[in-house]
Coordinates of C-alpha atoms in Angstrom, one line a residue:
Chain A
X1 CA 124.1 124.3 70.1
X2 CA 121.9 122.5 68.3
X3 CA 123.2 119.0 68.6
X4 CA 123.1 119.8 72.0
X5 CA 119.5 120.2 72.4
X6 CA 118.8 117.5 70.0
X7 CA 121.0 115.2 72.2
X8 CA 119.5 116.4 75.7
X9 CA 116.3 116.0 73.9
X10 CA 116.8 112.2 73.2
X11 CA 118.1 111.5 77.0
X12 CA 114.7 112.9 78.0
X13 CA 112.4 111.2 75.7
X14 CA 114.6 107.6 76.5
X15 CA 114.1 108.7 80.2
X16 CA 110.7 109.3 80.4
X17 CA 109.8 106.1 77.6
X18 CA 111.4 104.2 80.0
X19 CA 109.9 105.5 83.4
X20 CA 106.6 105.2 81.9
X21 CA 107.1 102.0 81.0
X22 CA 107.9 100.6 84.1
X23 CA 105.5 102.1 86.3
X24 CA 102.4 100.3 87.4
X25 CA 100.4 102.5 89.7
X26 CA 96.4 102.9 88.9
X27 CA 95.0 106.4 89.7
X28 CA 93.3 107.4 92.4
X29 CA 94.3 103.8 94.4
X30 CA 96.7 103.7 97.3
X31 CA 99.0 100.5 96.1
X32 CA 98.9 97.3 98.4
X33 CA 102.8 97.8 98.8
X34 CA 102.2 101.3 100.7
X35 CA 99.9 99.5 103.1
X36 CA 102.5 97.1 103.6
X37 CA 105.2 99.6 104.1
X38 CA 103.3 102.8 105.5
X39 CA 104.8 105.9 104.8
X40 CA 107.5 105.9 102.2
X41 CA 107.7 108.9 99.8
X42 CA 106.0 107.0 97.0
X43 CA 107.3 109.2 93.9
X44 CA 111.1 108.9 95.4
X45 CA 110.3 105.1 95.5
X46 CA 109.2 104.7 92.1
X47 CA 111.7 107.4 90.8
X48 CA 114.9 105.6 92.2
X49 CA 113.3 102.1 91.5
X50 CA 113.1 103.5 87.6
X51 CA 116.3 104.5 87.4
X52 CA 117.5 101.2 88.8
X53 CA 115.3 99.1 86.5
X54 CA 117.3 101.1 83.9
X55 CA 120.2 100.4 84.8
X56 CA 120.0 96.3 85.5
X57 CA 118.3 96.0 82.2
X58 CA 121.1 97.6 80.9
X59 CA 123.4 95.5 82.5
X60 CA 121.4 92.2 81.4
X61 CA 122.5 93.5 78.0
X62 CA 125.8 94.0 78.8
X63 CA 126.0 90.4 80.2
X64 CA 124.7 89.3 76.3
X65 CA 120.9 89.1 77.1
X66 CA 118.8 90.4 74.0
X67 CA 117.3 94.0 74.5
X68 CA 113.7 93.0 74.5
X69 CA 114.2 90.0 76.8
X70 CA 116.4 92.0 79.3
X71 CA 113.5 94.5 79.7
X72 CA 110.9 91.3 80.5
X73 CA 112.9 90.1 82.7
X74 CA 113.7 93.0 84.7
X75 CA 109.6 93.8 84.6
X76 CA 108.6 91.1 86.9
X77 CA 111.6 91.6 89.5
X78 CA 109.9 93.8 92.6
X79 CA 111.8 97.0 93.8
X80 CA 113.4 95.0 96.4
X81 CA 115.1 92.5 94.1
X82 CA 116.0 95.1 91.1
X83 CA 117.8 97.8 93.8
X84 CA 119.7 94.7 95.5
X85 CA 120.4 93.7 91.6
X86 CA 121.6 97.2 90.5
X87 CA 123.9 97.0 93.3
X88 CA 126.1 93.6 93.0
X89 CA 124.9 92.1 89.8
X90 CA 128.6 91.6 88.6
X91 CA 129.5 89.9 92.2
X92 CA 125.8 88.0 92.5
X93 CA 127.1 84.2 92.4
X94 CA 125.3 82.7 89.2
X95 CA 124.7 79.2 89.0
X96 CA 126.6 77.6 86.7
X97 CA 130.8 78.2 86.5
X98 CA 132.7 80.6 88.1
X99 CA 135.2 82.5 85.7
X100 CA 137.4 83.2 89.0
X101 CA 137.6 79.8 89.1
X102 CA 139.2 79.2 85.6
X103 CA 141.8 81.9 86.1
X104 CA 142.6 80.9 89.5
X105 CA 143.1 77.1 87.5
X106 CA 144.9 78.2 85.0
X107 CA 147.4 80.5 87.4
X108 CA 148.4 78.0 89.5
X109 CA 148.8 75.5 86.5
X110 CA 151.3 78.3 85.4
X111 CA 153.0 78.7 88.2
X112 CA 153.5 74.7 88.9
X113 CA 154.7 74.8 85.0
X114 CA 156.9 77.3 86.2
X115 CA 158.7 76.2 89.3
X116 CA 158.7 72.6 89.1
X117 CA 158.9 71.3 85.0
X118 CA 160.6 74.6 83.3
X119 CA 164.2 74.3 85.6
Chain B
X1 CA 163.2 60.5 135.1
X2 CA 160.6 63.1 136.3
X3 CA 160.2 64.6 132.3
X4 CA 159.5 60.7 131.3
X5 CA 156.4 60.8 133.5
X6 CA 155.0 64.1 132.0
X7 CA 155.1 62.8 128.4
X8 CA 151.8 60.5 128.6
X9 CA 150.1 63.5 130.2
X10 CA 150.9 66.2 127.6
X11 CA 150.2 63.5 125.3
X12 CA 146.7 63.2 126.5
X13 CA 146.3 66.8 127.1
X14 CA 146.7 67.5 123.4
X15 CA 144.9 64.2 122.5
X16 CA 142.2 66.1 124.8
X17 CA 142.3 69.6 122.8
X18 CA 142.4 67.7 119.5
X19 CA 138.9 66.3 120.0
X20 CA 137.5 69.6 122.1
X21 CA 138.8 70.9 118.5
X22 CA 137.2 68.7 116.6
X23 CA 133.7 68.8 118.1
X24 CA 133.5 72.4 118.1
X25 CA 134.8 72.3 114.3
X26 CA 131.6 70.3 113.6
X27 CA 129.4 72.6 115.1
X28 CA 130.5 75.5 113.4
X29 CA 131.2 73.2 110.3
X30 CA 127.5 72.0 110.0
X31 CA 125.7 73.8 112.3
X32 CA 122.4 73.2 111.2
X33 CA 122.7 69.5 111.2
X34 CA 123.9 69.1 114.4
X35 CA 121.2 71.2 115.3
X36 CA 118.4 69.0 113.6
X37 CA 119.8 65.8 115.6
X38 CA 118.7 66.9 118.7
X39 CA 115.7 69.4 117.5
X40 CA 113.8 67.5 114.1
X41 CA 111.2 70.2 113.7
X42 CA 107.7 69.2 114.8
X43 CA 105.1 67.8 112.4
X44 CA 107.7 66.7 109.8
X45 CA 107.9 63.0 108.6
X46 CA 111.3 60.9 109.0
X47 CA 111.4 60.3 105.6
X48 CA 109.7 61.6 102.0
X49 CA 110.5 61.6 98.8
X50 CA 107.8 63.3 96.1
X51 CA 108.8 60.8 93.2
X52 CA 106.4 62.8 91.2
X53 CA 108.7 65.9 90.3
X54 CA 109.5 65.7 87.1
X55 CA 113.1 65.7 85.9
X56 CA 115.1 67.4 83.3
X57 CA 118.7 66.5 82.5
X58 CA 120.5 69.9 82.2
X59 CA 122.4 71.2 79.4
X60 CA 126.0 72.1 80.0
X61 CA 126.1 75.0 83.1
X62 CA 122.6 75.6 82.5
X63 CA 121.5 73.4 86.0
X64 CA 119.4 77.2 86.6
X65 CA 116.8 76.4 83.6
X66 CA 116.6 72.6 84.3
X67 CA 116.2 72.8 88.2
X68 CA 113.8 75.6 87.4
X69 CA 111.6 73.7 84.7
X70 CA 111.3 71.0 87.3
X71 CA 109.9 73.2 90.0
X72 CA 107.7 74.9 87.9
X73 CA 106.3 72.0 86.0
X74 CA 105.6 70.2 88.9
X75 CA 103.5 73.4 90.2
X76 CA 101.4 73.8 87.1
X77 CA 103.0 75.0 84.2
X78 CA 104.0 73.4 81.4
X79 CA 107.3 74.4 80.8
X80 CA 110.6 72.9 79.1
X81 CA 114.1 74.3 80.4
X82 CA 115.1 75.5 76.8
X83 CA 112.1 78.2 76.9
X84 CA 113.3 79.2 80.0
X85 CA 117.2 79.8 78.8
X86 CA 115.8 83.2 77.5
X87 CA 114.5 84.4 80.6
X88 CA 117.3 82.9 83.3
X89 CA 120.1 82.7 81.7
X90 CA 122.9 84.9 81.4
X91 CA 125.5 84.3 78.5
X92 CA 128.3 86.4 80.2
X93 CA 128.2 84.9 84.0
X94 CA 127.5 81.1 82.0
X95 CA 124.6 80.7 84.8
X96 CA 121.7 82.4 86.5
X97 CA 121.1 84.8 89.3
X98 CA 119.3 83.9 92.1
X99 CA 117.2 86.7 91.6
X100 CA 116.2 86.3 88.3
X101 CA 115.5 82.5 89.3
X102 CA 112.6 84.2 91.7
X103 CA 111.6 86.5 89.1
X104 CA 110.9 84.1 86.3
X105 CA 108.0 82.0 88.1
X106 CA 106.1 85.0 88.2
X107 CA 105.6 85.7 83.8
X108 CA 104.4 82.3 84.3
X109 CA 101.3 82.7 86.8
X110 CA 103.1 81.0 89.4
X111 CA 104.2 82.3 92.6
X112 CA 108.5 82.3 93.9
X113 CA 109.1 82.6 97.5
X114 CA 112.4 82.9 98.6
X115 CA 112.9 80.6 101.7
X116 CA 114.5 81.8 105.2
X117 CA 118.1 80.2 105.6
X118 CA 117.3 77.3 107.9
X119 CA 117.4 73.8 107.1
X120 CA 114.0 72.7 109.3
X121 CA 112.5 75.1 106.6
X122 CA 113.8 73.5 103.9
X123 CA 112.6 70.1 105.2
X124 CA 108.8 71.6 106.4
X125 CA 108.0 72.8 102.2
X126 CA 109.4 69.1 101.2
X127 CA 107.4 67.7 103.5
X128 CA 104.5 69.8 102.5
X129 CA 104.8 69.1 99.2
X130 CA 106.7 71.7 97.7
X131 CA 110.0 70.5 96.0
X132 CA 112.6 73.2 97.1
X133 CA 115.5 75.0 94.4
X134 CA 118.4 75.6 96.2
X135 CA 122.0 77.1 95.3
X136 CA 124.9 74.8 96.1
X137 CA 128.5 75.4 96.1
X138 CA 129.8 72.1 94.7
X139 CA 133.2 73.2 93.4
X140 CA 136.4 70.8 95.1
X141 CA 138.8 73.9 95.4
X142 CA 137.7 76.5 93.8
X143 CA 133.6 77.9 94.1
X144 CA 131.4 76.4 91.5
X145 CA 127.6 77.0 91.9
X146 CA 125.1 74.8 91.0
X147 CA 120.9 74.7 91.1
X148 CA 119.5 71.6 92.2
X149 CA 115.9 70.8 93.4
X150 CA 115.7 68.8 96.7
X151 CA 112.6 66.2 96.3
X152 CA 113.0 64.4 99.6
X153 CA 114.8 62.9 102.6
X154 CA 115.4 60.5 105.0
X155 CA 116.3 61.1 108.6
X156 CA 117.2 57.3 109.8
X157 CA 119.9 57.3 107.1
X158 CA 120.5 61.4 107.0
X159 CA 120.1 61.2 103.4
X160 CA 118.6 64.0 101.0
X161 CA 117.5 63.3 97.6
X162 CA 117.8 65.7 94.5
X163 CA 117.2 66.0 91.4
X164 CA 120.6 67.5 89.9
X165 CA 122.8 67.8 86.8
X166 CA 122.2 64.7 85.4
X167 CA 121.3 62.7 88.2
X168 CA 117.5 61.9 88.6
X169 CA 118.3 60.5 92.3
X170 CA 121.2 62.3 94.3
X171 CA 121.6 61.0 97.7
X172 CA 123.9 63.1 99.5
X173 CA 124.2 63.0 103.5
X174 CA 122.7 65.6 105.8
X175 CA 126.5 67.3 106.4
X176 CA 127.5 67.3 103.3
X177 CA 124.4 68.8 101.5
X178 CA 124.8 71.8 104.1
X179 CA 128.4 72.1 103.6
X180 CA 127.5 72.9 100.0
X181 CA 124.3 74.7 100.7
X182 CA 126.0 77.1 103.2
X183 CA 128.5 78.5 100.6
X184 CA 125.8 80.2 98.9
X185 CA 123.7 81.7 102.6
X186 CA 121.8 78.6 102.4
X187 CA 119.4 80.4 99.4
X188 CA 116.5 78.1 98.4
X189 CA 113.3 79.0 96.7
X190 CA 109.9 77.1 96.4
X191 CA 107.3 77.5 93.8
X192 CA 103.8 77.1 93.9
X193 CA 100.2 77.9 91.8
X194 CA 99.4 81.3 93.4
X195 CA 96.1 79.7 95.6
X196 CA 98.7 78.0 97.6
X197 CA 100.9 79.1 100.2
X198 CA 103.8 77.6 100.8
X199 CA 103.9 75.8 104.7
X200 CA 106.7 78.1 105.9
X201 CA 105.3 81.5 104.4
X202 CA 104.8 84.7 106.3
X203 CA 101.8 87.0 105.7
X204 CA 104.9 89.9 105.0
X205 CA 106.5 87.2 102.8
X206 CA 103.8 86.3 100.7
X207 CA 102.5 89.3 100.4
X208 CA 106.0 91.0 98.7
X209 CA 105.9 87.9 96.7
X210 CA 102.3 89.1 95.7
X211 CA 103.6 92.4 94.5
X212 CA 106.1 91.1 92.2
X213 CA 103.8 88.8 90.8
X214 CA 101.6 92.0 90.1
X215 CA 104.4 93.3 88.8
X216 CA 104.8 90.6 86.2
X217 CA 101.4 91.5 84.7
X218 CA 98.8 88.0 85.4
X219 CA 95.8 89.5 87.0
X220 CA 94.1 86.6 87.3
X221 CA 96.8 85.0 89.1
X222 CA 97.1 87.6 91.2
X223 CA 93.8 88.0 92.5
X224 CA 94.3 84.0 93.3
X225 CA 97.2 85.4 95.6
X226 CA 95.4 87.8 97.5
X227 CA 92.4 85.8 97.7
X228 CA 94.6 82.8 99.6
X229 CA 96.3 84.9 101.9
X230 CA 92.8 86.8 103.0
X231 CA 91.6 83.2 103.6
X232 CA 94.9 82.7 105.8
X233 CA 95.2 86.0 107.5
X234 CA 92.0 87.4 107.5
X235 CA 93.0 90.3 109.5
X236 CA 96.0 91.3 106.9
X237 CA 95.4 95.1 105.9
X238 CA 97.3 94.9 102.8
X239 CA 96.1 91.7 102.0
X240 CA 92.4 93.1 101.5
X241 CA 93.7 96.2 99.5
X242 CA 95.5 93.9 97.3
X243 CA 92.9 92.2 96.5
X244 CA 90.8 95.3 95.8
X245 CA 93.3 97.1 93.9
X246 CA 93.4 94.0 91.5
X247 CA 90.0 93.3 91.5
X248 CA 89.2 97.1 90.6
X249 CA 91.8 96.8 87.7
X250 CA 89.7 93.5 86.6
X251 CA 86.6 95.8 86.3
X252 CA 85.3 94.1 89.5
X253 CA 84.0 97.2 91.0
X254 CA 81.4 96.0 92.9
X255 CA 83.3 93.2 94.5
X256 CA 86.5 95.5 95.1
X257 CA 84.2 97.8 97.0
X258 CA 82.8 94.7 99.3
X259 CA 86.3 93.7 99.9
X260 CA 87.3 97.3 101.5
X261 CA 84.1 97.6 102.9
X262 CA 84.7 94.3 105.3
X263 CA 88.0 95.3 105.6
X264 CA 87.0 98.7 107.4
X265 CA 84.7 96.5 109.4
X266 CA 88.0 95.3 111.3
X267 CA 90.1 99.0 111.0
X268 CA 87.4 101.6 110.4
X269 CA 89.7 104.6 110.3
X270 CA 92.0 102.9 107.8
X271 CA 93.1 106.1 105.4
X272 CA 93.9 103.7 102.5
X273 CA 90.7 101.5 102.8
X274 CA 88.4 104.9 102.9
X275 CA 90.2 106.8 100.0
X276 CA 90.4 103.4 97.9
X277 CA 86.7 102.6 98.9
X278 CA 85.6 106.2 97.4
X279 CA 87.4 105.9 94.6
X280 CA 86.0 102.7 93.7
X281 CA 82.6 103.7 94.3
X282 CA 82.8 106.6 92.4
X283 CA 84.1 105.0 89.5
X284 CA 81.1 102.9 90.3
X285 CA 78.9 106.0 89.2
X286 CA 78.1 106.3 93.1
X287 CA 79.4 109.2 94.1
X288 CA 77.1 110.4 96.3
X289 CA 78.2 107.2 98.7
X290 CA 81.8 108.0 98.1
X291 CA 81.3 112.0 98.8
X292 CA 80.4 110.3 102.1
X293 CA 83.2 107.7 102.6
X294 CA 86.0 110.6 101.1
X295 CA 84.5 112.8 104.5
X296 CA 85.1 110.2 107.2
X297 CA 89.1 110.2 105.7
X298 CA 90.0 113.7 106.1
X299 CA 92.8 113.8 108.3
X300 CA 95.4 116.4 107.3
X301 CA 98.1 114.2 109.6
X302 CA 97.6 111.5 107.5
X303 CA 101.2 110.7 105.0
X304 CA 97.7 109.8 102.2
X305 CA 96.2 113.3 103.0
X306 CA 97.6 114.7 99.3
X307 CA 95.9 111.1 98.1
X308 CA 92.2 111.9 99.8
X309 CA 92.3 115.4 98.3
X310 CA 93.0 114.7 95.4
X311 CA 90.4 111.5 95.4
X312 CA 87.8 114.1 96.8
X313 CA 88.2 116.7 94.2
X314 CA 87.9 114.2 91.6
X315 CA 84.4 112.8 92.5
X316 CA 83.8 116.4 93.3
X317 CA 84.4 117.3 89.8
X318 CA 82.1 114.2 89.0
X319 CA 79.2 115.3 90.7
X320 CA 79.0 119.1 89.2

């Protein structure tokens, strides 16, 4: 039982280290970005973009980017770009090669191998 | 004897179809550029080239960094592709995202504006001066993507010029660049110092682009932003709050208040301007004023009224 707190403890504090770190609202000011969009439920926007800031710097580090970096770089994304991220940053061409591309090579290089030199 | 005579005519009949084919595979094929034969867009030169971009030979599958470095260079930072490997780059994809191509600019005090898919776009921000990143497919078979940075063009030849891989020139033709600029929804991005506005921005456009660059933390450059696009749309709500909101964060109290205060001028039962115009005051150590300005925004309809309640109660609390 007391693991158990201590754990649920720990998810809280990351949670709420992490929330507060990526908000940017001032007190007392209505934000530019509400006078743009009108009327949004501000604390479910910033709640949900939270979570998904979370969860693409997260996956920055998954994809090899270093902890500290992957949280700078998801900082200066908008809510736009890190909820369109959080949804297809594993299908999101990236510039560069396509892995698809070497597999798809290499299959078809097996299967000529195959059919046509191995008899 | 009769079947003899019919041959030539099928033949032409499907000689006919072929080119119907043909035609309508071109449109469809490159439909842009057939587009911009008939329609050049208005005010655009035939031909320019901005020699001055700089260029950066890119390291193997790292063509997001280079094409990057030379956009932001040439817009006012000074920037080499390998210190921007950390921030684009991503090991496990061996590229870069588009988005995190737009999201870079912005730790650097510049602006990134994503441009609208059509090619008379792309050519209006070359022409203005703005070299444009775009995301190619240039795989044979199979998709390979690839940043480049378009620098110019040339309509009497269809030719555009880049800056790619490790070519400081690329001339590719009209069809072909959109062939491989199609794969990837035609995506292109400009980059400028945050007192410009790119030729083909929208106030909504620039303005999102405003609130990222917020996001990435350069006041300064920011209040630069806002400043430009209340000296292009002078009427833009947000625009003037922006501008407040940063200004107020600066310590700029007094100007933030003079920039809501002309604002209200053009919408004087603007919730946001009144609230942010009292609060601002207040902190001012005027709260007398703002007691006043809180009064005129009291409107329990309002989606701000938990805002102006609260705003009241604080200056409220201020004046006991």
């Amino acid at each position: 039982m007391n693991l158990g707190f201590k754990k649920t403890t720990c998810r809280v504090l990351v949670v709420s280290l992490l929330a507060l770190s990526f908000q940017t609202a001032q007190a007392g000011l209505i934000g530019a970005d509400q006078a743009a969009a009108g009327t949004t439920s501000p604390e479910r926007a910033m709640l949900l973009s939270t979570l998904d800031r979370t969860d693409v710097a997260a996956q920055l580090q998954a994809a090899g980017v270093d902890p500290l970096a992957a949280r700078e770089r998801v900082k200066s994304m908008s809510d736009q770009e890190v909820q369109a991220l959080a949804q297809d940053i594993q299908a999101a061409p990236a510039g560069g090669i396509n892995t698809w591309g070497w597999v798809a090579i290499v299959l078809i290089a097996a299967l000529v191998w195959y059919y046509a030199i191995r008899k | 004897m009769q079947a003899h005579a019919e041959a030539p005519r099928w033949a032409r009949l499907i000689l006919l179809w072929m080119a119907v084919l043909a035609l309508a595979g071109c449109t469809t094929l490159v439909p842009q550029t057939v587009a911009l034969r008939t329609d050049w867009p208005a005010g655009v030169p035939r031909q320019v080239e901005l020699a001055q971009v700089p260029f950066f030979p890119q390291d193997e599958y790292q063509c997001g960094p280079a094409a990057l470095a030379m956009a932001m260079k040439f817009a006012g930072a000074s920037i080499v592709p390998e210190s921007l490997v950390d921030e684009v780059w991503l090991p496990a994809r061996q590229g870069s995202l588009q988005l995190e191509m737009l999201a870079a600019p912005r730790r650097h005090g510049l602006v990134s504006l994503r441009l609208a898919p059509v090619y008379a776009d792309l050519l209006r921000e070359v022409a203005a001066g703005h070299p444009v990143v775009v995301l190619q497919d240039v795989g044979m078979l199979l998709p390979q993507w690839h940043y480049a940075v378009v620098n110019g063009f040339d309509y009497a030849s269809g030719t555009i010029y880049l800056r790619s891989g490790l070519q400081q020139r690329q001339e590719m033709p009209f069809t072909y660049f959109e062939r491989t600029w199609l794969a990837g929804n035609y995506w292109a991005m400009v980059v400028t110092p945050p007192d410009e506005i790119p030729a083909t921005a929208t106030e909504s456009r620039w303005l999102e682009a405003l609130l990222a660059l917020a996001r990435g933390g350069d006041r300064e450059a920011t209040v630069l932003g806002y400043r430009a696009a209340l000296a292009r749309w002078p009427e833009s709500l947000p625009a003037a709050v922006g501008l407040a909101n940063q200004l107020h964060a600066r310590g700029s109290l007094q100007e933030a208040a003079g920039v809501l205060r002309s604002a209200l001028r053009k919408s004087p039962n603007s919730v946001i301007l009144l609230n942010n115009l009292a609060q601002t005051l207040s902190d001012d150590g005027r709260h007398t004023e703002a007691l006043a300005v809180i009064r005129q925004a009291d409107d329990p309809k309002s989606p701000f009224a938990g805002e102006v309640r609260a705003t009241r109660e604080l200056i409220e609390a201020r004046m006991r």
